[in-house]
Short mmCIF file of C-alpha atoms (C1' of nucleotides) in Angstrom, two decimals:
data_model
loop_
_atom_site.label_atom_id
_atom_site.label_comp_id
_atom_site.label_asym_id
_atom_site.label_seq_id
_atom_site.Cartn_x
_atom_site.Cartn_y
_atom_site.Cartn_z
CA MET M 1 -2.92 -18.27 -34.70
CA ASN M 2 -2.43 -14.58 -34.19
CA ILE M 3 -1.45 -13.13 -30.88
CA GLY M 4 -5.06 -12.39 -29.92
CA ASP M 5 -6.10 -16.03 -30.23
CA VAL M 6 -3.13 -17.18 -28.22
CA ALA M 7 -3.87 -14.56 -25.60
CA GLU M 8 -7.40 -15.83 -25.25
CA ARG M 9 -6.48 -19.51 -25.19
CA SER M 10 -3.52 -19.16 -22.85
CA GLY M 11 -5.14 -16.61 -20.59
CA LEU M 12 -2.15 -14.31 -20.88
CA PRO M 13 -2.47 -10.70 -22.09
CA ALA M 14 -1.02 -10.02 -25.54
CA LYS M 15 1.40 -7.56 -23.97
CA THR M 16 2.74 -10.26 -21.73
CA ILE M 17 3.18 -12.64 -24.65
CA ARG M 18 5.22 -10.04 -26.52
CA TYR M 19 7.24 -9.54 -23.39
CA TYR M 20 7.85 -13.29 -23.17
CA GLU M 21 9.12 -13.19 -26.70
CA ASP M 22 11.43 -10.30 -25.76
CA ILE M 23 12.98 -12.29 -22.97
CA GLY M 24 13.41 -15.31 -25.19
CA PHE M 25 10.75 -17.75 -24.06
CA ILE M 26 9.22 -18.10 -27.50
CA LYS M 27 10.19 -17.29 -31.07
CA PRO M 28 7.02 -17.21 -33.14
CA ARG M 29 7.33 -16.96 -36.94
CA ARG M 30 6.24 -13.83 -38.71
CA GLY M 31 3.84 -13.51 -41.63
CA LEU M 32 4.54 -11.21 -44.59
CA ASN M 33 2.61 -8.49 -42.79
CA GLY M 34 4.84 -8.77 -39.75
CA TYR M 35 2.22 -10.48 -37.63
CA ARG M 36 3.35 -13.19 -35.22
CA HIS M 37 2.11 -16.67 -36.03
CA PHE M 38 1.87 -19.18 -33.21
CA ASP M 39 1.57 -22.93 -33.37
CA GLU M 40 0.15 -25.28 -30.76
CA LYS M 41 3.55 -25.92 -29.29
CA GLU M 42 4.06 -22.28 -28.50
CA LEU M 43 0.59 -22.08 -27.06
CA HIS M 44 1.47 -24.93 -24.73
CA LYS M 45 4.69 -23.29 -23.73
CA LEU M 46 2.88 -20.09 -22.89
CA ALA M 47 0.25 -21.93 -20.88
CA PHE M 48 3.07 -23.71 -19.11
CA ILE M 49 4.74 -20.44 -18.19
CA GLY M 50 1.43 -18.94 -17.10
CA ARG M 51 0.74 -21.81 -14.76
CA ALA M 52 4.22 -21.80 -13.33
CA ARG M 53 4.07 -18.04 -12.76
CA SER M 54 0.74 -18.32 -10.99
CA LEU M 55 2.30 -20.94 -8.74
CA GLY M 56 4.88 -18.42 -7.71
CA PHE M 57 7.78 -19.57 -9.83
CA THR M 58 9.95 -16.67 -10.92
CA ILE M 59 10.81 -16.00 -14.54
CA GLU M 60 14.20 -17.57 -13.93
CA ASP M 61 12.53 -20.63 -12.43
CA CYS M 62 10.39 -20.80 -15.54
CA ARG M 63 13.47 -20.73 -17.68
CA SER M 64 14.84 -23.77 -15.85
CA LEU M 65 11.51 -25.55 -15.92
CA LEU M 66 11.11 -24.82 -19.61
CA ALA M 67 14.57 -26.20 -20.35
CA LEU M 68 13.64 -29.35 -18.45
CA TYR M 69 10.25 -29.46 -20.14
CA GLU M 70 11.84 -29.39 -23.56
CA ASP M 71 14.73 -31.69 -22.82
CA LYS M 72 13.69 -35.27 -23.31
CA GLU M 73 16.58 -36.37 -21.10
CA ARG M 74 15.40 -34.30 -18.19
CA ALA M 75 15.31 -35.94 -14.78
CA SER M 76 12.18 -35.41 -12.77
CA ALA M 77 14.38 -35.11 -9.68
CA ASP M 78 15.54 -31.70 -10.94
CA VAL M 79 12.01 -30.50 -11.37
CA LYS M 80 11.03 -31.79 -7.98
CA GLU M 81 13.95 -29.97 -6.44
CA ILE M 82 12.88 -26.64 -7.93
CA ALA M 83 9.32 -27.22 -6.84
CA LYS M 84 10.40 -28.09 -3.32
CA GLN M 85 12.52 -25.00 -3.08
CA ASN M 86 9.53 -23.03 -4.20
CA LEU M 87 7.35 -24.66 -1.60
CA LYS M 88 9.80 -23.63 1.08
CA GLU M 89 9.63 -20.03 -0.05
CA ILE M 90 5.85 -20.18 -0.03
CA ASP M 91 5.92 -21.48 3.54
CA ALA M 92 8.25 -18.70 4.59
CA LYS M 93 6.00 -16.08 3.04
CA ILE M 94 2.98 -17.54 4.78
CA ALA M 95 4.82 -17.46 8.11
CA ASP M 96 5.76 -13.81 7.58
CA LEU M 97 2.23 -12.87 6.71
CA ARG M 98 0.88 -14.69 9.74
CA ALA M 99 3.24 -12.72 11.97
CA MET M 100 2.03 -9.48 10.40
CA HIS M 101 -1.51 -10.64 10.85
CA THR M 102 -1.01 -11.27 14.54
CA THR M 103 0.68 -7.95 15.17
CA LEU M 104 -1.87 -5.98 13.25
CA THR M 105 -4.78 -7.77 14.89
CA HIS M 106 -3.44 -6.96 18.33
CA LEU M 107 -2.98 -3.35 17.41
CA ILE M 108 -6.44 -3.06 15.95
CA GLU M 109 -7.98 -4.64 19.02
CA GLU M 110 -6.21 -2.19 21.29
CA CYS M 111 -7.23 0.75 19.19
CA ALA M 112 -10.50 2.29 20.30
CA GLY M 113 -11.32 3.45 16.79
CA ASP M 114 -13.31 6.38 17.97
CA HIS M 115 -12.27 9.96 17.57
CA ARG M 116 -9.91 10.19 20.45
CA PRO M 117 -6.47 11.23 19.27
CA ASP M 118 -4.69 8.54 21.22
CA CYS M 119 -3.93 5.58 19.02
CA PRO M 120 -1.92 2.53 20.05
CA ILE M 121 -1.22 1.62 16.43
CA LEU M 122 0.69 4.81 15.83
CA LYS M 123 2.28 4.68 19.24
CA ASN M 124 3.58 1.19 18.66
CA LEU M 125 4.89 1.98 15.22
CA GLY M 126 6.87 4.93 16.53
CA GLU M 127 8.71 3.07 19.24
CA ILE M 128 12.35 2.26 18.72
CA MET X 1 23.68 11.68 14.15
CA ASN X 2 25.09 10.86 10.75
CA ILE X 3 23.31 8.57 8.37
CA GLY X 4 25.30 5.53 9.49
CA ASP X 5 24.16 5.86 13.09
CA VAL X 6 20.57 6.31 12.04
CA ALA X 7 20.87 3.32 9.75
CA GLU X 8 22.10 1.19 12.60
CA ARG X 9 19.55 2.40 15.11
CA SER X 10 16.56 2.29 12.77
CA GLY X 11 17.56 -0.94 11.08
CA LEU X 12 17.17 0.64 7.64
CA PRO X 13 20.01 0.69 5.09
CA ALA X 14 21.54 4.12 4.48
CA LYS X 15 20.48 3.86 0.83
CA THR X 16 16.90 3.43 1.89
CA ILE X 17 17.09 6.42 4.20
CA ARG X 18 18.38 8.59 1.36
CA TYR X 19 15.57 7.25 -0.76
CA TYR X 20 13.06 8.17 1.93
CA GLU X 21 14.45 11.67 1.89
CA ASP X 22 14.06 11.75 -1.91
CA ILE X 23 10.41 10.87 -1.67
CA GLY X 24 9.84 13.45 1.02
CA PHE X 25 9.47 11.47 4.23
CA ILE X 26 12.23 13.30 6.02
CA LYS X 27 14.21 16.49 5.57
CA PRO X 28 17.38 16.20 7.64
CA ARG X 29 19.61 19.28 8.04
CA ARG X 30 22.98 19.40 6.41
CA GLY X 31 26.34 20.19 8.00
CA LEU X 32 28.92 22.42 6.31
CA ASN X 33 30.46 19.32 4.80
CA GLY X 34 27.16 18.34 3.21
CA TYR X 35 26.55 15.48 5.60
CA ARG X 36 22.99 14.83 6.72
CA HIS X 37 22.34 15.39 10.39
CA PHE X 38 19.46 13.56 12.03
CA ASP X 39 17.72 14.26 15.30
CA GLU X 40 15.76 11.84 17.45
CA LYS X 41 12.49 12.84 15.87
CA GLU X 42 13.68 11.81 12.44
CA LEU X 43 15.02 8.60 13.84
CA HIS X 44 11.57 7.87 15.23
CA LYS X 45 9.92 8.69 11.95
CA LEU X 46 12.25 6.33 10.14
CA ALA X 47 11.64 3.58 12.65
CA PHE X 48 7.94 4.22 12.22
CA ILE X 49 8.16 3.85 8.48
CA GLY X 50 10.32 0.77 8.79
CA ARG X 51 7.79 -0.91 11.07
CA ALA X 52 4.89 0.02 8.89
CA ARG X 53 6.65 -1.25 5.78
CA SER X 54 7.49 -4.53 7.44
CA LEU X 55 3.82 -4.87 8.34
CA GLY X 56 2.98 -4.66 4.67
CA PHE X 57 1.87 -1.05 4.48
CA THR X 58 2.80 0.51 1.16
CA ILE X 59 4.77 3.72 0.88
CA GLU X 60 1.52 5.53 0.21
CA ASP X 61 -0.03 3.98 3.33
CA CYS X 62 3.01 5.19 5.22
CA ARG X 63 2.45 8.67 3.93
CA SER X 64 -1.09 8.63 5.31
CA LEU X 65 0.00 7.08 8.57
CA LEU X 66 2.80 9.58 8.94
CA ALA X 67 0.39 12.44 8.36
CA LEU X 68 -1.88 11.01 11.05
CA TYR X 69 1.11 10.36 13.30
CA GLU X 70 2.20 13.94 13.10
CA ASP X 71 -1.24 15.49 13.28
CA LYS X 72 -2.28 15.95 16.86
CA GLU X 73 -5.90 16.20 15.77
CA ARG X 74 -5.84 12.85 14.10
CA ALA X 75 -8.67 10.43 14.78
CA SER X 76 -7.66 6.91 15.65
CA ALA X 77 -10.62 5.68 13.60
CA ASP X 78 -8.74 6.66 10.44
CA VAL X 79 -5.70 4.72 11.47
CA LYS X 80 -7.78 1.75 12.40
CA GLU X 81 -9.44 1.85 8.99
CA ILE X 82 -6.10 1.75 7.18
CA ALA X 83 -4.90 -1.07 9.40
CA LYS X 84 -8.06 -3.06 8.82
CA GLN X 85 -7.80 -2.65 5.08
CA ASN X 86 -4.26 -3.88 5.34
CA LEU X 87 -5.32 -6.87 7.36
CA LYS X 88 -7.76 -7.83 4.64
CA GLU X 89 -5.03 -7.75 2.05
CA ILE X 90 -2.81 -9.87 4.25
CA ASP X 91 -5.59 -12.43 4.56
CA ALA X 92 -6.04 -12.52 0.81
CA LYS X 93 -2.32 -13.05 0.28
CA ILE X 94 -2.28 -15.87 2.80
CA ALA X 95 -5.22 -17.53 1.06
CA ASP X 96 -3.45 -17.30 -2.32
CA LEU X 97 -0.28 -18.76 -0.92
CA ARG X 98 -2.16 -21.58 0.71
CA ALA X 99 -3.76 -22.48 -2.61
CA MET X 100 -0.33 -22.52 -4.25
CA HIS X 101 0.94 -24.64 -1.41
CA THR X 102 -1.78 -27.21 -1.90
CA THR X 103 -1.27 -27.46 -5.64
CA LEU X 104 2.49 -27.68 -5.40
CA THR X 105 2.34 -30.27 -2.64
CA HIS X 106 0.08 -32.47 -4.71
CA LEU X 107 2.39 -32.19 -7.69
CA ILE X 108 5.47 -32.96 -5.63
CA GLU X 109 3.81 -36.00 -4.09
CA GLU X 110 2.90 -37.37 -7.47
CA CYS X 111 6.38 -36.83 -8.82
CA ALA X 112 8.65 -39.81 -8.36
CA GLY X 113 11.73 -37.64 -8.12
CA ASP X 114 14.02 -40.28 -9.49
CA HIS X 115 15.72 -40.11 -12.85
CA ARG X 116 12.86 -41.25 -14.98
CA PRO X 117 12.06 -38.61 -17.55
CA ASP X 118 8.34 -38.69 -16.87
CA CYS X 119 7.33 -35.89 -14.54
CA PRO X 120 3.77 -35.04 -13.50
CA ILE X 121 4.78 -31.51 -12.49
CA LEU X 122 5.86 -30.64 -16.00
CA LYS X 123 2.96 -32.55 -17.50
CA ASN X 124 0.45 -30.70 -15.41
CA LEU X 125 1.99 -27.33 -16.14
CA GLY X 126 1.86 -27.95 -19.88
CA GLU X 127 -1.81 -28.82 -20.08
CA ILE X 128 -4.20 -26.28 -21.50
"C1'" DC F 1 50.89 12.10 4.99
"C1'" DT F 2 48.39 8.46 4.07
"C1'" DT F 3 45.05 4.96 4.90
"C1'" DG F 4 40.50 3.49 5.54
"C1'" DA F 5 35.99 4.34 6.88
"C1'" DC F 6 32.42 7.20 6.09
"C1'" DC F 7 29.82 10.52 3.47
"C1'" DT F 8 28.05 12.77 -1.05
"C1'" DT F 9 25.64 12.67 -5.82
"C1'" DC F 10 24.05 10.57 -9.83
"C1'" DC F 11 22.82 7.06 -12.97
"C1'" DA F 12 21.49 2.51 -14.05
"C1'" DC F 13 19.35 -1.68 -12.87
"C1'" DT F 14 16.13 -4.79 -10.67
"C1'" DT F 15 11.00 -7.78 -11.46
"C1'" DG F 16 7.35 -8.59 -14.36
"C1'" DC F 17 4.99 -6.56 -16.59
"C1'" DT F 18 1.52 -2.42 -18.18
"C1'" DG F 19 0.04 1.88 -20.64
"C1'" DG F 20 0.20 4.80 -24.37
"C1'" DA F 21 1.51 6.88 -28.80
"C1'" DA F 22 1.98 6.37 -33.52
"C1'" DC F 23 1.53 3.64 -37.11
"C1'" DC F 24 0.28 -0.61 -40.42
"C1'" DC F 25 -3.10 -4.45 -42.00
"C1'" DT F 26 -7.61 -6.62 -42.81
"C1'" DT F 27 -12.34 -6.88 -43.38
"C1'" DA F 28 -16.99 -5.21 -43.69
"C1'" DT F 29 -20.05 -1.79 -44.99
"C1'" DG F 30 -22.05 2.60 -47.28
"C1'" DC T 1 -13.75 3.42 -53.61
"C1'" DA T 2 -13.55 5.46 -49.03
"C1'" DT T 3 -13.69 4.64 -44.45
"C1'" DA T 4 -14.19 2.94 -39.91
"C1'" DA T 5 -13.55 -0.72 -36.61
"C1'" DG T 6 -10.76 -3.82 -34.77
"C1'" DG T 7 -6.91 -6.45 -35.29
"C1'" DG T 8 -1.70 -6.11 -35.39
"C1'" DT T 9 3.29 -3.73 -34.99
"C1'" DT T 10 7.14 -0.91 -32.65
"C1'" DC T 11 9.15 1.78 -29.15
"C1'" DC T 12 9.30 4.58 -25.03
"C1'" DA T 13 7.99 5.43 -20.26
"C1'" DG T 14 6.69 4.05 -15.94
"C1'" DC T 15 5.00 1.31 -11.67
"C1'" DA T 16 7.00 -0.28 -6.54
"C1'" DA T 17 10.59 0.18 -3.57
"C1'" DG T 18 14.54 0.19 -3.44
"C1'" DT T 19 19.77 -1.63 -4.68
"C1'" DG T 20 24.44 -1.41 -6.86
"C1'" DG T 21 28.18 0.97 -8.37
"C1'" DA T 22 31.18 4.76 -9.92
"C1'" DA T 23 33.48 8.94 -8.85
"C1'" DG T 24 34.62 11.84 -5.62
"C1'" DG T 25 34.72 14.72 -0.87
"C1'" DT T 26 35.73 14.38 4.37
"C1'" DC T 27 37.32 12.90 8.80
"C1'" DA T 28 40.03 10.61 12.46
"C1'" DA T 29 43.90 7.74 13.58
"C1'" DG T 30 48.63 6.13 13.14
#
DNA sequence: CTTGACCTTCCACTTGCTGGAACCCTTATG
DNA sequence: CATAAGGGTTCCAGCAAGTGGAAGGTCAAG
């Protein structure tokens, strides 16, 4: 497979795949013309990374997960631990966003939204 | 006030304040020794930006808000519009995170978490 | 006089890509 | 055979929004 096929099948842009090679996730062989050639295994690895990224795992998380994925001796406890940590971070982000939501909603409600120059949103933001 | 005082009172790191000067948010005077000198107005502006940033407004949003904040002729409708747009984005982010949460929770539940090498999290991630 | 805290500038680095330029390779068509 | 489209390659620059660190100037206290 050339990079275009892998891009289509993995759902990742070709640019991103090259980037993932740069940072050492994959090492595809090269044809005589210099083109990258991918096998199914690399396709799976890329799909794996894509999924993990979309679940909010960082690149460094992916590195750990990939090491575990490839190591037949891996313990699922390790993976679970990483996932749990990730879940915690997701919860924290949700909490933050909810707080923002509440504050903003209040401000919007208080703001007349007509053309009067008095605006509680700006007022509130400027207070120390 | 020197930058340290402003940093403390606004809650922003000194580095960030210098950065905000770089990108044109503030233009503090300089003493003979080259030190920045801030007045209350700049302190308020910085606090304003800090609040807005923590509410998820981008730097560009802040630029608009600041322009409105400083313009006595501003219409609160404009501000409300920016805030509403922001609220929408916050909602979208929350929805995304909730989806991640659900998926991850399922995976974690299915994963034994003991030392057996079989792990549904990894399995699921690797599927195409 | 020296120490330590504070200030300055500048440059590099971060995360996770993305865009673009300039160029090579392959295949189909006139 | 020329050529044009549509792959592929490299490298360089840049995005947001700062952060870290080096090298050096300044100020107040002991």
